[in-house]
Short mmCIF file of C-alpha atoms and ligand atoms in Angstrom, two decimals:
data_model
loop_
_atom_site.label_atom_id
_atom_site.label_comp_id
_atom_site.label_asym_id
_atom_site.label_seq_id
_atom_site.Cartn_x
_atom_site.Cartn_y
_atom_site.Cartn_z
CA UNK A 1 0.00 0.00 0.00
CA UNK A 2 2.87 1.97 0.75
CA UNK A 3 4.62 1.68 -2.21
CA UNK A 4 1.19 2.08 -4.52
CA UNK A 5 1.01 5.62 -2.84
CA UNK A 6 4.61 6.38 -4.10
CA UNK A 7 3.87 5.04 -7.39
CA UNK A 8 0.87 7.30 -7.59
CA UNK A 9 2.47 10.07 -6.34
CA UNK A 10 5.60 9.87 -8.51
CA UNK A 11 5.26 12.23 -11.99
CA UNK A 12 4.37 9.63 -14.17
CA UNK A 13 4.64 10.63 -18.12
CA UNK A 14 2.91 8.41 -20.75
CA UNK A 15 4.44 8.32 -23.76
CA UNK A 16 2.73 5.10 -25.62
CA UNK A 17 -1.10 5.17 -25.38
CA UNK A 18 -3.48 4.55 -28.56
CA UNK A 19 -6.53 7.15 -28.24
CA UNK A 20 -8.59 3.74 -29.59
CA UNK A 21 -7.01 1.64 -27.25
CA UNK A 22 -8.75 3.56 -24.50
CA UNK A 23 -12.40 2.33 -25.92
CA UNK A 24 -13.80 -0.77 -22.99
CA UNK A 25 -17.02 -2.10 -23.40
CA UNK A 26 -18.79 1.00 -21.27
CA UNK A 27 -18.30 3.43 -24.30
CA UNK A 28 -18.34 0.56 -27.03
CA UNK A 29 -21.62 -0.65 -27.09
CA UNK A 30 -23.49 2.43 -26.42
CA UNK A 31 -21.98 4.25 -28.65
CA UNK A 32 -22.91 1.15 -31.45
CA UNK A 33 -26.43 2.15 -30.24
CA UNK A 34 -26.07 5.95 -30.53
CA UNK A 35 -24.54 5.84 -33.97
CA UNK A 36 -26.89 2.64 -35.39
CA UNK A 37 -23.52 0.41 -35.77
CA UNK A 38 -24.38 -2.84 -36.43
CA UNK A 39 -21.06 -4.78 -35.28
CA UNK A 40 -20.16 -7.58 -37.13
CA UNK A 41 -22.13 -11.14 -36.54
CA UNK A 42 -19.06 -12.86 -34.91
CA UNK A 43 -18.30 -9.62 -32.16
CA UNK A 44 -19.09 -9.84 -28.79
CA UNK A 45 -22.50 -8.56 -27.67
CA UNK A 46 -22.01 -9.06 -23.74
CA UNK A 47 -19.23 -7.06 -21.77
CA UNK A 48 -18.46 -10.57 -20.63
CA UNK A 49 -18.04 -11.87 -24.29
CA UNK A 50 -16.01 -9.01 -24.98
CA UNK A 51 -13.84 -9.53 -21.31
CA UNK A 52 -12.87 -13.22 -22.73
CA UNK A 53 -11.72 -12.37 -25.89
CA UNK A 54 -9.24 -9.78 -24.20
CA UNK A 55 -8.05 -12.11 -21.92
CA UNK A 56 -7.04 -14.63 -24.37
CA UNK A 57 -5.15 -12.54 -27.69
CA UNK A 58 -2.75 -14.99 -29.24
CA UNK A 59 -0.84 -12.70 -30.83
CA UNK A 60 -0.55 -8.86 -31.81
CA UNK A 61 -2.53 -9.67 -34.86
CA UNK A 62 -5.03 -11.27 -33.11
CA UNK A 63 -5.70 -7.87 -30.99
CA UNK A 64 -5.85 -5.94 -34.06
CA UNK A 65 -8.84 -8.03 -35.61
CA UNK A 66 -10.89 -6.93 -32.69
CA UNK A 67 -9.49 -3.05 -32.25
CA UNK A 68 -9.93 -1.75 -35.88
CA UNK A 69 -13.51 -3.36 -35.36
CA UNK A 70 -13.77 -1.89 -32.09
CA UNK A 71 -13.13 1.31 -33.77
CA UNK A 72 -15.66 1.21 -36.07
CA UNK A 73 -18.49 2.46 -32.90
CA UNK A 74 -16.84 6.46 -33.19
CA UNK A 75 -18.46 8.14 -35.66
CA UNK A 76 -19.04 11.81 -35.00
CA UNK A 77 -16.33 14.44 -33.12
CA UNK A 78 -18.07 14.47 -29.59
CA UNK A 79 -17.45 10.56 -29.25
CA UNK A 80 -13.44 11.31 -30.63
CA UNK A 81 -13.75 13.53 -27.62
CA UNK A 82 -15.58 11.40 -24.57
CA UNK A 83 -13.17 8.82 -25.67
CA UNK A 84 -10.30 10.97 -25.50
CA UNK A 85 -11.88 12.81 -21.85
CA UNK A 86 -12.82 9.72 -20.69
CA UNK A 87 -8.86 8.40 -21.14
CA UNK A 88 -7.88 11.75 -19.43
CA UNK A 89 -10.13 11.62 -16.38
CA UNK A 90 -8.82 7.93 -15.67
CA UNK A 91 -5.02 8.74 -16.27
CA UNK A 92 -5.52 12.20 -14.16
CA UNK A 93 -6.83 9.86 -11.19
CA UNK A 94 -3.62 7.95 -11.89
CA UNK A 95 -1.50 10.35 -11.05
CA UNK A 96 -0.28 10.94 -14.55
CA UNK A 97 0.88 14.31 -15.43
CA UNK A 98 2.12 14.46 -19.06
CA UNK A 99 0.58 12.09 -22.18
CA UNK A 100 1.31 11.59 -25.36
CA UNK A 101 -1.22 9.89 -27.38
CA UNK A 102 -1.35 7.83 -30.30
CA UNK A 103 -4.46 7.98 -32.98
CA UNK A 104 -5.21 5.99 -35.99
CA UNK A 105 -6.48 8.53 -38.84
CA UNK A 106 -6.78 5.53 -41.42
CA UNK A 107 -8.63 3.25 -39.02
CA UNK A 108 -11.53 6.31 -39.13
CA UNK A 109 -10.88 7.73 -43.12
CA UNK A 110 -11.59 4.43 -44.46
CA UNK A 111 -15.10 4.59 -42.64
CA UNK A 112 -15.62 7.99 -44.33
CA UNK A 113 -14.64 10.00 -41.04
CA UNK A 114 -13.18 12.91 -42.00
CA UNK A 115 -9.50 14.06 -40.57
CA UNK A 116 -11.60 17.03 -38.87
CA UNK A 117 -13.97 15.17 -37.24
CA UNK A 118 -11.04 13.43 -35.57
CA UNK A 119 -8.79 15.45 -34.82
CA UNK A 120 -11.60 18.08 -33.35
CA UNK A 121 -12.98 15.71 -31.04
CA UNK A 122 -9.31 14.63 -29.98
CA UNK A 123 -8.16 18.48 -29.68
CA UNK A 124 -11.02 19.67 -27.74
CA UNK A 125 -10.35 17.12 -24.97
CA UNK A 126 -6.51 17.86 -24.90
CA UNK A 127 -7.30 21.53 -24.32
CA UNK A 128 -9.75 20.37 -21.40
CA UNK A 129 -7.25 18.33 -20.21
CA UNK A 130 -4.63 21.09 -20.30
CA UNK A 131 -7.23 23.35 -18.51
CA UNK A 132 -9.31 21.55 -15.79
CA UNK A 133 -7.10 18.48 -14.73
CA UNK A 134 -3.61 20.47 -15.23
CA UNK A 135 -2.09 17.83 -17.75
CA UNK A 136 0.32 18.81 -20.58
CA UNK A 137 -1.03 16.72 -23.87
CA UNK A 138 0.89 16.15 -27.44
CA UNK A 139 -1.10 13.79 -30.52
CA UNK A 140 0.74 11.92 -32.49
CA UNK A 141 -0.52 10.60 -36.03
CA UNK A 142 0.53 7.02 -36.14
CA UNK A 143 0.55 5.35 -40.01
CA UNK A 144 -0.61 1.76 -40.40
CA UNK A 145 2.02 -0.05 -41.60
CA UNK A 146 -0.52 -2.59 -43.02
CA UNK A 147 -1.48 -0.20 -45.49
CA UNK A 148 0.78 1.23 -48.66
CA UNK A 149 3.39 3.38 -47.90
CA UNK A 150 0.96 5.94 -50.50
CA UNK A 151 -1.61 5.91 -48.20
CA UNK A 152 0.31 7.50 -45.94
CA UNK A 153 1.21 9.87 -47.38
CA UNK A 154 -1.57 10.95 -48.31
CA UNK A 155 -2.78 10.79 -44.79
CA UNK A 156 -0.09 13.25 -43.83
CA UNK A 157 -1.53 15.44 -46.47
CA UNK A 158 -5.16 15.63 -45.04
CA UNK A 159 -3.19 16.06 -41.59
CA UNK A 160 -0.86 18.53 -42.76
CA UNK A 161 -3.24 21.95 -41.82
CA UNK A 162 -3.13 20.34 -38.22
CA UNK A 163 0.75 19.76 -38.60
CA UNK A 164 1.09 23.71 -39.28
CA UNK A 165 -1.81 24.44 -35.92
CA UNK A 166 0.44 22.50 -34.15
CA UNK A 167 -2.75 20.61 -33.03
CA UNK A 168 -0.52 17.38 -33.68
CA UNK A 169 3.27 16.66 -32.83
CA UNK A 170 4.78 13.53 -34.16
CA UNK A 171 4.35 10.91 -36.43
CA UNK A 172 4.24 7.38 -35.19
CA UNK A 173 4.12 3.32 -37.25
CA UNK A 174 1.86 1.36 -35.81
CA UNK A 175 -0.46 -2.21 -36.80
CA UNK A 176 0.58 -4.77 -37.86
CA UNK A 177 5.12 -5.07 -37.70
CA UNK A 178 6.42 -8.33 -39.59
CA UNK A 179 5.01 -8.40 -42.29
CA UNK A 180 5.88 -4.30 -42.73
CA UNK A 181 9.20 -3.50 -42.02
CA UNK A 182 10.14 0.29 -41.14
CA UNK A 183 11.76 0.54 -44.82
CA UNK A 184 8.57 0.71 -46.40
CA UNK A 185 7.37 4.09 -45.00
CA UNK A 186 11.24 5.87 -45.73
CA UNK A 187 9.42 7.84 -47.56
CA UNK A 188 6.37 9.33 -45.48
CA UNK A 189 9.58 9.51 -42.84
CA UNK A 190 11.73 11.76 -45.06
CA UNK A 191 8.52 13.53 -45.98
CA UNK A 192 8.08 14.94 -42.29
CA UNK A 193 11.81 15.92 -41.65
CA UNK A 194 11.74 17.77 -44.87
CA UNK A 195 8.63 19.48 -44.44
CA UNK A 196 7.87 19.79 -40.55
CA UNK A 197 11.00 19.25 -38.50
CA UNK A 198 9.78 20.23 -35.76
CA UNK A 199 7.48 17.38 -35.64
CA UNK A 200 9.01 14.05 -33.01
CA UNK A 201 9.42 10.81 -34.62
CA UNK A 202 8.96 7.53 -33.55
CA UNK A 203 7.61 4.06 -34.67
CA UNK A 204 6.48 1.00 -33.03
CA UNK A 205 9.73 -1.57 -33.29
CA UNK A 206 10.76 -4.86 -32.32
CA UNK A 207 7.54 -5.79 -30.70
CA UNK A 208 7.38 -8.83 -32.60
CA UNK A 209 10.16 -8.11 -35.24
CA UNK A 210 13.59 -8.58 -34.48
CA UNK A 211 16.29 -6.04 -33.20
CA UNK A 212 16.66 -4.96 -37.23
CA UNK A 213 13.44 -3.69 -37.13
CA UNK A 214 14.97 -0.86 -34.32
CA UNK A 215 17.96 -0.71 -36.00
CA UNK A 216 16.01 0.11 -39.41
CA UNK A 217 13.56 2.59 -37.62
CA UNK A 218 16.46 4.17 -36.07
CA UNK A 219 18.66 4.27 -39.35
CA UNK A 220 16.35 4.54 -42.17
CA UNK A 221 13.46 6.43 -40.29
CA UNK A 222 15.20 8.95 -38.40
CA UNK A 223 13.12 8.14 -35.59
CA UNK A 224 14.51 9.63 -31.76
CA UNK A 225 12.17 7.28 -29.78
CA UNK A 226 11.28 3.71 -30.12
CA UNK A 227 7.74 2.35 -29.43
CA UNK A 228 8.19 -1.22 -26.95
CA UNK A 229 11.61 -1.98 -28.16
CA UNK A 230 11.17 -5.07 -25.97
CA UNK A 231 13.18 -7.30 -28.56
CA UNK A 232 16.53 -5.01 -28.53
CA UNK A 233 17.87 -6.93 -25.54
CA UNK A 234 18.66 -9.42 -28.26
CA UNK A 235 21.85 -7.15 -30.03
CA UNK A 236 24.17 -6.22 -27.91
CA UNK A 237 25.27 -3.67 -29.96
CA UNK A 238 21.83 -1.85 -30.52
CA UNK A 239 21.87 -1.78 -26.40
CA UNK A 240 25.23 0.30 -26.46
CA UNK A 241 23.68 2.53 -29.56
CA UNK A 242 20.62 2.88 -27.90
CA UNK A 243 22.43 3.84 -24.39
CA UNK A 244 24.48 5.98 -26.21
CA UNK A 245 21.88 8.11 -28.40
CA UNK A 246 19.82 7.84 -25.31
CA UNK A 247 16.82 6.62 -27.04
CA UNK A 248 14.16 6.33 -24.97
CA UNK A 249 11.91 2.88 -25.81
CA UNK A 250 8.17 3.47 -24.76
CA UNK A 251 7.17 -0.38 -22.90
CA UNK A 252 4.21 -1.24 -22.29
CA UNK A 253 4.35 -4.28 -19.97
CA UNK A 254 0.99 -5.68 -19.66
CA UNK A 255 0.62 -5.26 -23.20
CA UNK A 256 3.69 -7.03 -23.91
CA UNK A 257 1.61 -9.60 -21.46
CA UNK A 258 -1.67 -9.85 -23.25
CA UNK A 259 0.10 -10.36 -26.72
CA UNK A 260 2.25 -12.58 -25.36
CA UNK A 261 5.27 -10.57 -26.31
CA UNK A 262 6.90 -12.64 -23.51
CA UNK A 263 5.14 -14.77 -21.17
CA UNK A 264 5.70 -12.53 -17.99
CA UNK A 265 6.37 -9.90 -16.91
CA UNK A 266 9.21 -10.45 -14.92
CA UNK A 267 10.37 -11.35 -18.13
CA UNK A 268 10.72 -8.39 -20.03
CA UNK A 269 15.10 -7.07 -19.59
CA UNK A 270 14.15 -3.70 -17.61
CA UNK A 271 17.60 -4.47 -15.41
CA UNK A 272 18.70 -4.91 -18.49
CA UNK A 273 18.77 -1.80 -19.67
CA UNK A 274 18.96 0.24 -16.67
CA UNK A 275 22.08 -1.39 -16.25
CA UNK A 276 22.98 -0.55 -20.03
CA UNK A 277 21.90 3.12 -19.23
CA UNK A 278 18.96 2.64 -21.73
CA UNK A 279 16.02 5.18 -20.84
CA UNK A 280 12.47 3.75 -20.91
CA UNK A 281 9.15 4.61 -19.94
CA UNK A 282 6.33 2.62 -18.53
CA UNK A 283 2.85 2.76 -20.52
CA UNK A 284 -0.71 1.21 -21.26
CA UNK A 285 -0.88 0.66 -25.04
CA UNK A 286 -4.20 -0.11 -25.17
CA UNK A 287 -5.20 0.02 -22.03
CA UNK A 288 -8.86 -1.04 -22.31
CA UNK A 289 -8.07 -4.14 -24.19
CA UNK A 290 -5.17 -4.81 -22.41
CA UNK A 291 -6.36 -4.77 -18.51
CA UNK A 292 -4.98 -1.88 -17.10
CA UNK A 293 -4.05 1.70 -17.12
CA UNK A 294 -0.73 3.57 -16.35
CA UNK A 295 -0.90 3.11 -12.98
CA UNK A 296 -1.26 -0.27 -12.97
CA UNK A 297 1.42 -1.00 -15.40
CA UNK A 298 3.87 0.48 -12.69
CA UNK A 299 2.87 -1.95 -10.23
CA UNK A 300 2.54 -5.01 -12.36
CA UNK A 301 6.43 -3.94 -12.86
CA UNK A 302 6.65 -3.50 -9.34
CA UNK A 303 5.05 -6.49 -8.23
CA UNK A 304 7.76 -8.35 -10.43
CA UNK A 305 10.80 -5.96 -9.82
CA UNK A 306 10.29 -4.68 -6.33
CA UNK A 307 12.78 -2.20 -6.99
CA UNK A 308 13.89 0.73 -4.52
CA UNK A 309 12.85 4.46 -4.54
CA UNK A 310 15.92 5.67 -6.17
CA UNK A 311 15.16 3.08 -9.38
CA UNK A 312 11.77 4.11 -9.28
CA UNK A 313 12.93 8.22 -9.35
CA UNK A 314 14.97 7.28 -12.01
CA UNK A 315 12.98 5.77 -14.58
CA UNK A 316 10.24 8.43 -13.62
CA UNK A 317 13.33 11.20 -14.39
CA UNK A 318 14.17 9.39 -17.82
CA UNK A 319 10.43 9.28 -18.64
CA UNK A 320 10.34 13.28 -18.34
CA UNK A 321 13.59 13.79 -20.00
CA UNK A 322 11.92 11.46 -22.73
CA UNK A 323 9.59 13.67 -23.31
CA UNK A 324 8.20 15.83 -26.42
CA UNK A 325 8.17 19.09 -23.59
CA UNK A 326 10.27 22.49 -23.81
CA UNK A 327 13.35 22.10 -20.82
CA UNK A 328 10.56 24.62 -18.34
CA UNK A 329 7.86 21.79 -18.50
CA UNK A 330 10.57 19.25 -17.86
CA UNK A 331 12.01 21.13 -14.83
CA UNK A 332 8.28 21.50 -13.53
CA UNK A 333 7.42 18.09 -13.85
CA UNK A 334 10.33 16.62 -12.08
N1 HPA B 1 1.32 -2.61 -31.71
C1 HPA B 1 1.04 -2.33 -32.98
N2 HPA B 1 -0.05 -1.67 -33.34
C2 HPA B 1 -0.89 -1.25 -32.40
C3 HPA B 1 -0.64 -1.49 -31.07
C4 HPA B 1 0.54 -2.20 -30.71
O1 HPA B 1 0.85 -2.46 -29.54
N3 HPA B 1 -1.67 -0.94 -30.39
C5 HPA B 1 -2.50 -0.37 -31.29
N4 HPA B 1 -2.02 -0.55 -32.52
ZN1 ZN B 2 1.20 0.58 -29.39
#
């Protein structure tokens, strides 16, 4: 009890969230009702139904089948934003102080959602957020790498008015990662450094590809963060490069859990690379799929971990200096 107070007190950043990763059964089927969405004949109708599917994913794919349907329930800009509020209220009561969310564009144009409706409803709850709970928010666009490498950049077309607001901040690679390796989207990469380099990039990587897949993200991508990362403790060599660019990986343990990224957590090389003087954060993916919110990822580490309160300061220090803030928000949040 002790320690859950510190790890609720401690300024906790989040750095890895998907916006429609936060939608649970008590937004998903109402909003099916309010919006007239039939879901598909093999979904879930029960919140139980829907609670045994999460709790037995076999694989990342296997999540994804269920979350772009899952998606399909937001249809107009106020349900963007009481998903996004909702996701705020919960981290807020957390104890989180600083989040950087994901969102899916494609998941929503290929419905005939429009980029405004969107981003809108995402924007109008980061400004709430900003205002009334006293967190500092940042979007990021994520790509789907299942889709062409054309698609996306078109998508960064219809986002680019937003890109100039500075209503989003980074680009992200997310969906499916085998079968698309970070090569594929040089382009849409070289695209943003050339036309918005103020924008932070990062892509999901060795998740469930290999160490190349960082490597490649880092090399070909340009990226300065790397999403999970969990599969890096397998090259020695990307640990030192990683230590040594101090790239911060954003893991997501219970995710890496659920998808059976490894089969505990107590599993997953956090010594590893605190010894290696590689900076991570702690995050919740998906966290309405997945079982748990920020706060509870930092004790399922701590349950398997039990580390001390200078470990604890220091991974909550890395996750601020891994942040997408100016060096005054930093020094406030520490
Ligand atoms: N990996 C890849 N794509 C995703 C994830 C993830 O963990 N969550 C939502 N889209
Ligand atoms: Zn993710």
């Amino acid at each position: 009890p002790e320690m859950h107070a510190f790890l609720h007190e401690l300024p906790k950043c989040e750095h890895h969230v998907h916006l429609e990763g936060t939608l649970g059964p008590e937004l998903l089927f109402p909003l099916a009702k309010r919006n007239n969405i039939e879901l598909p004949k093999d979904f879930p109708t029960t919140v139980e139904e829907l609670q045994y599917k999460y709790d037995n994913f076999k694989d990342l794919q296997d999540f994804l089948d269920l979350y772009y349907v899952g998606m399909g329930v937001l249809i107009t800009e106020e349900d963007f934003y009481e998903l996004a509020w909702a996701y705020f209220t919960k981290a807020h009561a957390d104890g989180l102080h600083h989040a950087e969310t994901f969102f899916d564009p494609q998941g929503h144009l290929e419905r005939g959602i429009s980029m405004e409706t969107v981003v809108n409803g995402f924007k109008k709850a980061c400004d709430q957020a900003e205002k009334e709970l006293g967190i500092t928010t940042k979007l990021i666009m994520c790509l789907l790498r299942h889709l062409p490498a054309k698609d996306g950049l078109d998508t960064i077309q219809l986002a680019k008015p937003y890109y100039q607001k500075g209503w989003i901040h980074g680009l992200g690679l997310d969906s499916s990662e085998k079968p698309f390796p970070p090569e594929l989207f040089e382009e849409c990469y070289a695209h943003m450094a050339e036309h918005h380099p103020e924008v932070l990039l990062t892509a999901h990587a060795g998740e469930e590809g290999g160490p190349e897949f960082i490597h490649k993200s880092l090399d070909l991508l340009n990226v300065t963060r790397i999403d999970h990362g969990v599969n890096s403790i397998k090259d020695p060599l990307l640990i030192k490069k990683l230590a040594e660019q101090q790239t911060m990986l954003s893991l997501c343990p219970m995710s890496n859990l659920k998808l059976r990224v490894v089969e505990d957590i107590g599993d997953l090389p956090i010594r590893e690379w605190i010894a290696a003087g590689v900076p991570f954060s702690i995050n919740s993916d998906d966290p309405a799929y997945f079982g748990g919110y920020i706060l509870d990822n930092y004790l399922a580490v701590q349950d398997k971990f039990g580390f001390d309160i200078p470990t604890w300061k220091l991974i909550a220090q890395n996750g601020v200096n891994g942040s997408f803030v100016a060096k005054a928000r930093k020094d406030e949040l520490l």
